[in-house]
Short mmCIF file of C-alpha atoms and ligand atoms in Angstrom, two decimals:
data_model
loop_
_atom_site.label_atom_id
_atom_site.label_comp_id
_atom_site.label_asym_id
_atom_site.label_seq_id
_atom_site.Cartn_x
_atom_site.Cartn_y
_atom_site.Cartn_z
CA UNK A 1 -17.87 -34.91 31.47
CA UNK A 2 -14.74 -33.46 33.04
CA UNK A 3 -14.19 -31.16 29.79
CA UNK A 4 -17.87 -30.35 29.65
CA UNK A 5 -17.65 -28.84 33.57
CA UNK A 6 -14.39 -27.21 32.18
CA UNK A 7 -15.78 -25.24 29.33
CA UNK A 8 -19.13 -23.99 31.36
CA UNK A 9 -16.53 -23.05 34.05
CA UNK A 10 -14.33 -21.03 31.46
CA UNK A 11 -17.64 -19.81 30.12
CA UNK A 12 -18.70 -18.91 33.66
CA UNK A 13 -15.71 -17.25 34.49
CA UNK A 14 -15.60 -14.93 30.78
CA UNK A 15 -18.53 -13.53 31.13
CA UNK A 16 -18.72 -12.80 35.06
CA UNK A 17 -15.04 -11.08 33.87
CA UNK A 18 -16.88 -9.47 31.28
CA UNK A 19 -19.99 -8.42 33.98
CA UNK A 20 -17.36 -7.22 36.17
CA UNK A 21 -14.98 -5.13 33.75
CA UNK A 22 -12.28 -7.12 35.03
CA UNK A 23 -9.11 -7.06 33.91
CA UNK A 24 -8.27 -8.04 30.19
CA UNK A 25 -6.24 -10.88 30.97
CA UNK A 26 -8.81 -12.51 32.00
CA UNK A 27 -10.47 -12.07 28.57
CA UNK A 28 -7.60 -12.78 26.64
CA UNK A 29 -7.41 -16.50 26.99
CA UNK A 30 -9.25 -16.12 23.62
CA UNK A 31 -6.65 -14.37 21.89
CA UNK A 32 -4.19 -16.15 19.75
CA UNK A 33 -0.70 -16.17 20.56
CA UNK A 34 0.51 -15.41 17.49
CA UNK A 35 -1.37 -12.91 14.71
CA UNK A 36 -0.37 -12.91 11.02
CA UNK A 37 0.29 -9.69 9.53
CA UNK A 38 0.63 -9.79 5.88
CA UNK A 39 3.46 -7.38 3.70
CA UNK A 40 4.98 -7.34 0.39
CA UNK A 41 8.29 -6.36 1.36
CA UNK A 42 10.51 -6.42 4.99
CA UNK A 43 12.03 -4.19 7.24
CA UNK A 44 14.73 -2.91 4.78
CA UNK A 45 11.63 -0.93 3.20
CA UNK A 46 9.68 2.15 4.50
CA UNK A 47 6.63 -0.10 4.09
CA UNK A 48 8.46 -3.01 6.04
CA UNK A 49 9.02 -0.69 8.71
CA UNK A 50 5.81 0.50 9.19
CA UNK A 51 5.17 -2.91 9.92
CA UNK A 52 7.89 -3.23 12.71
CA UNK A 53 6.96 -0.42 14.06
CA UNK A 54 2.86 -1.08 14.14
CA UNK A 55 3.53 -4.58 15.88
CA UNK A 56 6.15 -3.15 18.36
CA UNK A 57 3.56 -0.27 19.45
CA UNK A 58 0.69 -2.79 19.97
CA UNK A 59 2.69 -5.25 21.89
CA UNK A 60 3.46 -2.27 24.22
CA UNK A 61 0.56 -0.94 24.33
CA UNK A 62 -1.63 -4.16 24.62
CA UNK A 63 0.81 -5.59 27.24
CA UNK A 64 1.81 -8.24 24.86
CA UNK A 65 -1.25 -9.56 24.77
CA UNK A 66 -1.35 -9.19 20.70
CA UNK A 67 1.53 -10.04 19.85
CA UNK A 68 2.11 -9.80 16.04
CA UNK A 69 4.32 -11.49 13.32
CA UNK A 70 5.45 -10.01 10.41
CA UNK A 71 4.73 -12.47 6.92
CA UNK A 72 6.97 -10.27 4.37
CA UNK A 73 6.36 -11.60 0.32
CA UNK A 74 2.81 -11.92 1.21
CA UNK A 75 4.42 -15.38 1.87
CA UNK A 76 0.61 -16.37 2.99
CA UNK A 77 -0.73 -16.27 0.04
CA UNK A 78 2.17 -17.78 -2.05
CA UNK A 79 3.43 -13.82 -2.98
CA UNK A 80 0.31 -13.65 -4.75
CA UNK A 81 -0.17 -9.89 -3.53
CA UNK A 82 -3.71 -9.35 -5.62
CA UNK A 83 -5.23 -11.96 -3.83
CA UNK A 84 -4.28 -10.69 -0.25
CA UNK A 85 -7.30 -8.55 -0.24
CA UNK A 86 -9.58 -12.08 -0.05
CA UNK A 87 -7.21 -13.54 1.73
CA UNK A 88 -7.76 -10.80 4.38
CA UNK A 89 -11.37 -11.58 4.46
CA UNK A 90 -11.24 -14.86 4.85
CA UNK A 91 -9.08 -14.90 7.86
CA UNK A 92 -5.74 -16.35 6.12
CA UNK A 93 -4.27 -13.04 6.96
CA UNK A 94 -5.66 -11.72 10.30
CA UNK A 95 -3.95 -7.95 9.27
CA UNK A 96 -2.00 -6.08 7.08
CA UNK A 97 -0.22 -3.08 5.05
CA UNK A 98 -1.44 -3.56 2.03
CA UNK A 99 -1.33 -1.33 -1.06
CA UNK A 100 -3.82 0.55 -2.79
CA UNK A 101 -2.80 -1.41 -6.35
CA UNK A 102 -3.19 -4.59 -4.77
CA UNK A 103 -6.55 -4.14 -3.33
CA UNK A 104 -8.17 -2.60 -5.96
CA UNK A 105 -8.82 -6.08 -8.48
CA UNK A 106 -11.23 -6.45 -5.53
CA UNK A 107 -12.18 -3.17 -4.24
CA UNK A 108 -12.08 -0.82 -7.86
CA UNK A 109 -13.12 2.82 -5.90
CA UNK A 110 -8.95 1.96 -4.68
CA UNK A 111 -7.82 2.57 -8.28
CA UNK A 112 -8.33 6.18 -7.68
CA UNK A 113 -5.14 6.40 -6.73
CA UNK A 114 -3.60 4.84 -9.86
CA UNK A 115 -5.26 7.48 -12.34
CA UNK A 116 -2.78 8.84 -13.91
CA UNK A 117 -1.16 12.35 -12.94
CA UNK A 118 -4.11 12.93 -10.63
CA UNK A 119 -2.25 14.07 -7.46
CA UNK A 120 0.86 16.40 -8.15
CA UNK A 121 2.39 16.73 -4.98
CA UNK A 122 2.80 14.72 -1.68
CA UNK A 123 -0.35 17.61 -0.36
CA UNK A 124 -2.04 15.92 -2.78
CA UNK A 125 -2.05 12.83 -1.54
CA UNK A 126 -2.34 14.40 2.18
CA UNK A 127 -5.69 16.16 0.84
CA UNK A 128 -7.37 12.73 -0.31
CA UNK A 129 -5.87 10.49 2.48
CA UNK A 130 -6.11 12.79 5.26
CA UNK A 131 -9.50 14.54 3.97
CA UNK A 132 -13.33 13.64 3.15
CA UNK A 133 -12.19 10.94 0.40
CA UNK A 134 -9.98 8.84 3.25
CA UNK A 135 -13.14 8.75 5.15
CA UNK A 136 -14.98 7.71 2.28
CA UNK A 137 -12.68 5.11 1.83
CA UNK A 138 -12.74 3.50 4.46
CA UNK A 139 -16.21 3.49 4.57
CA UNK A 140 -15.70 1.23 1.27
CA UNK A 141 -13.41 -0.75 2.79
CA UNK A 142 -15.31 -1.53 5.88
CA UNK A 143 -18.00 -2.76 3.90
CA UNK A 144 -16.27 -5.02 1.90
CA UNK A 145 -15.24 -6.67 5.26
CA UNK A 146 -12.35 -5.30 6.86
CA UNK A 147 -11.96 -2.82 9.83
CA UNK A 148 -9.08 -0.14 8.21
CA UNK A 149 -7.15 1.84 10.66
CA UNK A 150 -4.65 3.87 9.18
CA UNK A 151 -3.04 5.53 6.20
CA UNK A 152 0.67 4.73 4.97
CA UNK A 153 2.22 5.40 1.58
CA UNK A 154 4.11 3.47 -0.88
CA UNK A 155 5.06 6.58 -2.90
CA UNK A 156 5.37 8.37 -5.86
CA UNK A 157 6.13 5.10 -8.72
CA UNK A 158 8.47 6.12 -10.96
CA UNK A 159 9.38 4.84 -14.44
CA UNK A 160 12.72 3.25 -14.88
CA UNK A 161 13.91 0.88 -17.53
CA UNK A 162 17.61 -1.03 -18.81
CA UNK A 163 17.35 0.05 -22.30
CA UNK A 164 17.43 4.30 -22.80
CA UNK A 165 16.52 7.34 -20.99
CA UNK A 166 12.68 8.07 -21.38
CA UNK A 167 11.84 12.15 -22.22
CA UNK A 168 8.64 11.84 -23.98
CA UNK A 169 5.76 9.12 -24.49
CA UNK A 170 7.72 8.20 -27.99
CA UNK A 171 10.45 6.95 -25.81
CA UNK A 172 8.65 4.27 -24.44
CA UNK A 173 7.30 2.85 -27.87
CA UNK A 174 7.86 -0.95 -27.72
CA UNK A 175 9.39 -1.49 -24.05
CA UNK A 176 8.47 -4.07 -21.90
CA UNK A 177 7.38 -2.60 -18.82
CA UNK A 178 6.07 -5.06 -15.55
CA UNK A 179 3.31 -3.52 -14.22
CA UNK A 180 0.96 -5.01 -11.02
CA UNK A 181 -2.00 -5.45 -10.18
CA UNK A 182 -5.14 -3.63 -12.18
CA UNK A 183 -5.95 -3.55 -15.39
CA UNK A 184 -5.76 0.33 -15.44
CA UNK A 185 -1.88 -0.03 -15.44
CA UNK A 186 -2.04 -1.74 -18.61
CA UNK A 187 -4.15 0.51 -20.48
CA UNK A 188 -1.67 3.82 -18.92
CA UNK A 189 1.42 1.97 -20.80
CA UNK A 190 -0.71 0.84 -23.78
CA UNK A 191 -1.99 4.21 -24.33
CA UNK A 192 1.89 5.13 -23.80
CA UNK A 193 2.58 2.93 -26.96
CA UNK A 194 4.71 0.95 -24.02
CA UNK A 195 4.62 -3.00 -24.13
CA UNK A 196 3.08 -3.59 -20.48
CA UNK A 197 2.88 -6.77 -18.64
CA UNK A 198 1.50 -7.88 -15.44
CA UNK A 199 3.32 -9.92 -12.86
CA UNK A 200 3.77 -10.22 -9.16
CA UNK A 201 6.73 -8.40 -7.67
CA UNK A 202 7.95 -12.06 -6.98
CA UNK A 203 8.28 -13.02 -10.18
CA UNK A 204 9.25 -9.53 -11.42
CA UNK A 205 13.05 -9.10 -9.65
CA UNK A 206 14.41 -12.41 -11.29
CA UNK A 207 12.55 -10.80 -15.15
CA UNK A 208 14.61 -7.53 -14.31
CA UNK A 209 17.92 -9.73 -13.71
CA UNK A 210 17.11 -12.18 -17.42
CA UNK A 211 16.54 -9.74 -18.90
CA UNK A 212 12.81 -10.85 -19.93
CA UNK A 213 11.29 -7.45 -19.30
CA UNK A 214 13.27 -3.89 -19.99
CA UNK A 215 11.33 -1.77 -17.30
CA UNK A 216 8.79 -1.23 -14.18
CA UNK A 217 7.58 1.66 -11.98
CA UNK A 218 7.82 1.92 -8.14
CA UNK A 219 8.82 4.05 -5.65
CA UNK A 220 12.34 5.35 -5.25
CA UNK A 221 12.42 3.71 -1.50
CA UNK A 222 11.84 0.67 -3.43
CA UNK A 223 14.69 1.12 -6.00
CA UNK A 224 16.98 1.60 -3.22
CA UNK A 225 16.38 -1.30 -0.99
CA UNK A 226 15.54 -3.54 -3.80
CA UNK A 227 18.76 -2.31 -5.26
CA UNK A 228 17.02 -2.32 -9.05
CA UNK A 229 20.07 -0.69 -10.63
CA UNK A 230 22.12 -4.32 -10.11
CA UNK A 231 19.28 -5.86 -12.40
CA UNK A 232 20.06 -3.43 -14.92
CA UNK A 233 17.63 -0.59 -14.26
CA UNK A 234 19.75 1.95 -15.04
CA UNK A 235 17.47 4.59 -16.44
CA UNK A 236 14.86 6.76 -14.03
CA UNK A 237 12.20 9.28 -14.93
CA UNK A 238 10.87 10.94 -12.74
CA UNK A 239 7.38 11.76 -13.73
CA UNK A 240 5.17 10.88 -10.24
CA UNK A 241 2.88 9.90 -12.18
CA UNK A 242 1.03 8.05 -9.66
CA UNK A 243 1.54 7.24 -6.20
CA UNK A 244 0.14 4.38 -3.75
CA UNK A 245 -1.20 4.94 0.26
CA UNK A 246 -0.54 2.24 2.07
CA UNK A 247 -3.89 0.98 4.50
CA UNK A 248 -3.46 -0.55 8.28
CA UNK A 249 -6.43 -3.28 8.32
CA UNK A 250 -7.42 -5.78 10.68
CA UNK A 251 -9.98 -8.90 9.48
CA UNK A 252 -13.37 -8.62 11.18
CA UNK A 253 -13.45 -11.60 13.20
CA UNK A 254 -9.68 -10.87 14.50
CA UNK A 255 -11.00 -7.49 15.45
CA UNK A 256 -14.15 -8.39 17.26
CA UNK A 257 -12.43 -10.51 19.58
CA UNK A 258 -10.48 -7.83 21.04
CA UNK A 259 -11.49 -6.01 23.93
CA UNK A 260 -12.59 -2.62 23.41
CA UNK A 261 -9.60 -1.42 24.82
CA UNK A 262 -7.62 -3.27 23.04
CA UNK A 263 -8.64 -2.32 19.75
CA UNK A 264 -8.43 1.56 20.87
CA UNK A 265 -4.96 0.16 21.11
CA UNK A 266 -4.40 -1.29 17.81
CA UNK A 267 -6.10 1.11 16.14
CA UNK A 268 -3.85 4.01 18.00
CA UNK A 269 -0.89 2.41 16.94
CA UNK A 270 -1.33 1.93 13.56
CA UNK A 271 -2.39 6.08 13.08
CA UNK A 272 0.67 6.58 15.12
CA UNK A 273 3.21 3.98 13.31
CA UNK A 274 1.08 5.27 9.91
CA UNK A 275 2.07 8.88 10.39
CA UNK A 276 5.96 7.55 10.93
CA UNK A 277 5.92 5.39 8.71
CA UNK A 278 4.99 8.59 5.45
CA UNK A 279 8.16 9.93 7.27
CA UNK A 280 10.27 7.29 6.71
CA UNK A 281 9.03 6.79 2.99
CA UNK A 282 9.42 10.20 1.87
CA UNK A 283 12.65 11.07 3.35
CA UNK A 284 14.75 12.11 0.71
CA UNK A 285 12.49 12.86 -1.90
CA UNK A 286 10.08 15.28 -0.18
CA UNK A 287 12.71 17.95 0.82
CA UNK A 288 14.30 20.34 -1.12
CA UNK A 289 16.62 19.06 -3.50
CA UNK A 290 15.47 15.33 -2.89
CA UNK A 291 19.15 14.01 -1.79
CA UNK A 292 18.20 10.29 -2.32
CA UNK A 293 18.26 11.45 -5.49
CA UNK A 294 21.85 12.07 -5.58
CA UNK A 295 22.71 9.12 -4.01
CA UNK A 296 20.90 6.99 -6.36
CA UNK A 297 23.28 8.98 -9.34
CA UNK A 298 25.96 8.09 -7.07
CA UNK A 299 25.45 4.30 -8.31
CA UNK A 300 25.61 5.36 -11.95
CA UNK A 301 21.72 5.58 -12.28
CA UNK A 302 20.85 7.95 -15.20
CA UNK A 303 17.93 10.43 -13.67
CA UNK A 304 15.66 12.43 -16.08
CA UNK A 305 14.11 15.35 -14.74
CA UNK A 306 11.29 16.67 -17.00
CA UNK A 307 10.53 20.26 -17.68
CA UNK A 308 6.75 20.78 -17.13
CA UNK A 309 5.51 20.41 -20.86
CA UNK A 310 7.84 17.06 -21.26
CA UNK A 311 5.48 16.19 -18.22
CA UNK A 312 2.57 17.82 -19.63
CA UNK A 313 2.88 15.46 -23.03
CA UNK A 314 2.76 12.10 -20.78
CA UNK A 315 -0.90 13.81 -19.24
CA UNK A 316 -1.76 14.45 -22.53
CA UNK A 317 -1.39 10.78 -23.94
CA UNK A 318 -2.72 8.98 -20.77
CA UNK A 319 -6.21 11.87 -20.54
CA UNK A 320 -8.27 9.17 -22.40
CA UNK A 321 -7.47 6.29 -19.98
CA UNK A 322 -8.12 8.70 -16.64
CA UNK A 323 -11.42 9.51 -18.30
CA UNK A 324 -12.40 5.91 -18.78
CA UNK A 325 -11.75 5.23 -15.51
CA UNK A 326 -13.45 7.82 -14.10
CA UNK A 327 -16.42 6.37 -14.63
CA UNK A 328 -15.42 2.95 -13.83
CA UNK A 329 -14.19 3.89 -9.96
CA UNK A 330 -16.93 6.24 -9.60
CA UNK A 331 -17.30 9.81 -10.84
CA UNK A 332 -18.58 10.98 -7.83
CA UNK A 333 -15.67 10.01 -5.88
CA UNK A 334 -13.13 11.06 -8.19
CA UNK A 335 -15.20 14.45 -8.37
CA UNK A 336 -14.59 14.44 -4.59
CA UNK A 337 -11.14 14.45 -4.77
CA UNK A 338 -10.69 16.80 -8.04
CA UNK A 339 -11.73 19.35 -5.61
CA UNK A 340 -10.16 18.43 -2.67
CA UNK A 341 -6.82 18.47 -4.75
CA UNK A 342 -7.45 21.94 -6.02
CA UNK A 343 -8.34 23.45 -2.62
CA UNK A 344 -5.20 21.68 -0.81
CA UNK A 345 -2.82 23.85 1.43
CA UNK A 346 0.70 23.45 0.24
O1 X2X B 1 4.65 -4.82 -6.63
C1 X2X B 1 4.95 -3.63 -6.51
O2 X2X B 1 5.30 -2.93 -7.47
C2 X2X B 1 4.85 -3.00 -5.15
C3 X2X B 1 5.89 -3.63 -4.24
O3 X2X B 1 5.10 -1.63 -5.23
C4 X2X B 1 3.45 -3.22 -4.64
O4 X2X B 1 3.19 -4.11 -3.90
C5 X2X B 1 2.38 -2.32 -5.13
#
């Protein structure tokens, strides 16, 4: 009886707080102490970072009444980073960075961003992100149950392998290369005449170290902080041959029991820790000269630079798997951004 006249009082008091606009505080008694935001790697990453740096802004700017903690590994879901997408929606992650490869098993207009050579330059990616196809996006995403917020990036993956430097599609015949998430990075390396195989970037580190598989692609933020040439990856090419955004979400439920002005807040921070978060990730490659460069040389990393018709061979070989998947992630969309990469201010 005593609890009962409790909860109607608590009830009572909510929504006369809510009748009255009164002060959040009063609201947040529902609010968990503790969110869960979900990453595949820390705070010695770009994408780590952009973590840090989301959860600091919100506890600021919320008064620390969301207070978020960072679950690096996607350590909620067992490092298991193509099933964070679910995991999102079911509330066993209440937000995230996650990538555009490890959303798209469940959300396939997200491997638009995996075709191969579709975006050339880091305007490229600007023009689809920051353009008509980001809204369109998110759209997507929103219907498939999460509120997105924000664009990151990953970056531009690059190829690099233990066994010999890689010029031209020949000189991948037969290695093993660890690729994640969708099945369109398996038919890129098969149609390579590489050897790919899928596995979590978990699993993936210790395979580098054994020996078990010769190669892999990711950014060269990555490479660095995952110091890849101590597990023999010795051998870079850099073909940017695809890159992956990064996307701020929040799970529904989390989000509708914010205050209005609390989600302004969320939602403010993540554009904000977004945008500083694409600084962070392409320092060093996006400037003239790309100096990260040179100090990943410095560790006795062979670097291949290819002229543009060494490049041009690798589009050649994978055109039959970007036109397959065309029409798989929608031909309308990847129309969309076709045109939005060809009328994109440098
Ligand atoms: O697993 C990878 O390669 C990584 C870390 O880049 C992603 O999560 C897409």
């Amino acid at each position: 009886m005593k609890l009962r006249r409790t909860l109607l009082s608590v009830a009572a008091a909510t929504s006369a707080a809510l009748a009255l606009g009164l002060p959040a505080t009063v609201q947040a008694q529902n609010y968990k102490s503790e969110y869960r935001m979900s990453l595949v790697v820390g705070t010695a990453f770009p994408w780590g970072k952009g973590g840090e740096i989301w959860a600091n802004k919100v506890r600021e700017k919320t008064n620390g009444r969301i207070n978020i903690k960072l679950y690096p590994g996607v350590s909620l879901i067992q490092g298991d980073q193509t099933r964070e997408f679910s995991a999102l929606r079911q509330g066993v992650i209440d937000m995230a960075i996650g990538s555009t490869i490890n959303w798209s098993p469940q959300v396939k207009q997200l491997n638009l961003f995996s075709l191969p050579f579709l975006m050339p330059d880091y305007a490229a990616i600007d023009a689809l992100t920051q353009g008509a196809v980001g809204k369109e996006i998110f759209k997507i995403l929103d219907k498939a149950g999460v509120v997105p917020l924000a664009w990151g990036e990953n970056g531009y993956r690059e190829l690099t392998n233990s066994k010999r430097p890689v010029r031209t599609p020949a000189d991948l015949k037969g290695l093993k290369i660890r690729v994640v998430g969708s099945p369109l990075f398996l038919d890129t390396f098969t149609a390579l005449g590489a050897n790919p195989t899928q596995m979590s970037w978990a699993d993936a580190q210790p395979a580098f170290a054994s020996g078990a598989v010769d190669g892999q692609e990711n950014p060269m933020s990555i490479f660095t902080a995952a110091k890849l040439h101590n597990v023999g990856q010795k051998n870079v090419t850099m073909w940017g041959y695809v890159a992956d955004p990064l996307v701020f979400v929040v799970n529904k439920e989390i989000w509708n029991s914010w205050t209005p002005a609390d989600r302004e807040a969320v939602r403010q921070a993540a554009i904000e820790a977004g945008k500083e978060e694409i600084a962070i990730a392409r320092k060093g490659l996006a400037e003239p000269g790309q100096p990260l460069l040179k100090d990943i040389a410095g560790l006795g990393v062979n670097i291949v630079q290819l002229s543009p018709a060494e490049r041009d061979a690798f589009v050649q070989a994978t055109r039959p798997i970007y036109t397959k998947w065309k029409g798989q992630i929608g031909a309308d969309l990847v129309n969309m951004a076709e045109k939005a990469i060809a009328a994109r201010k440098p």
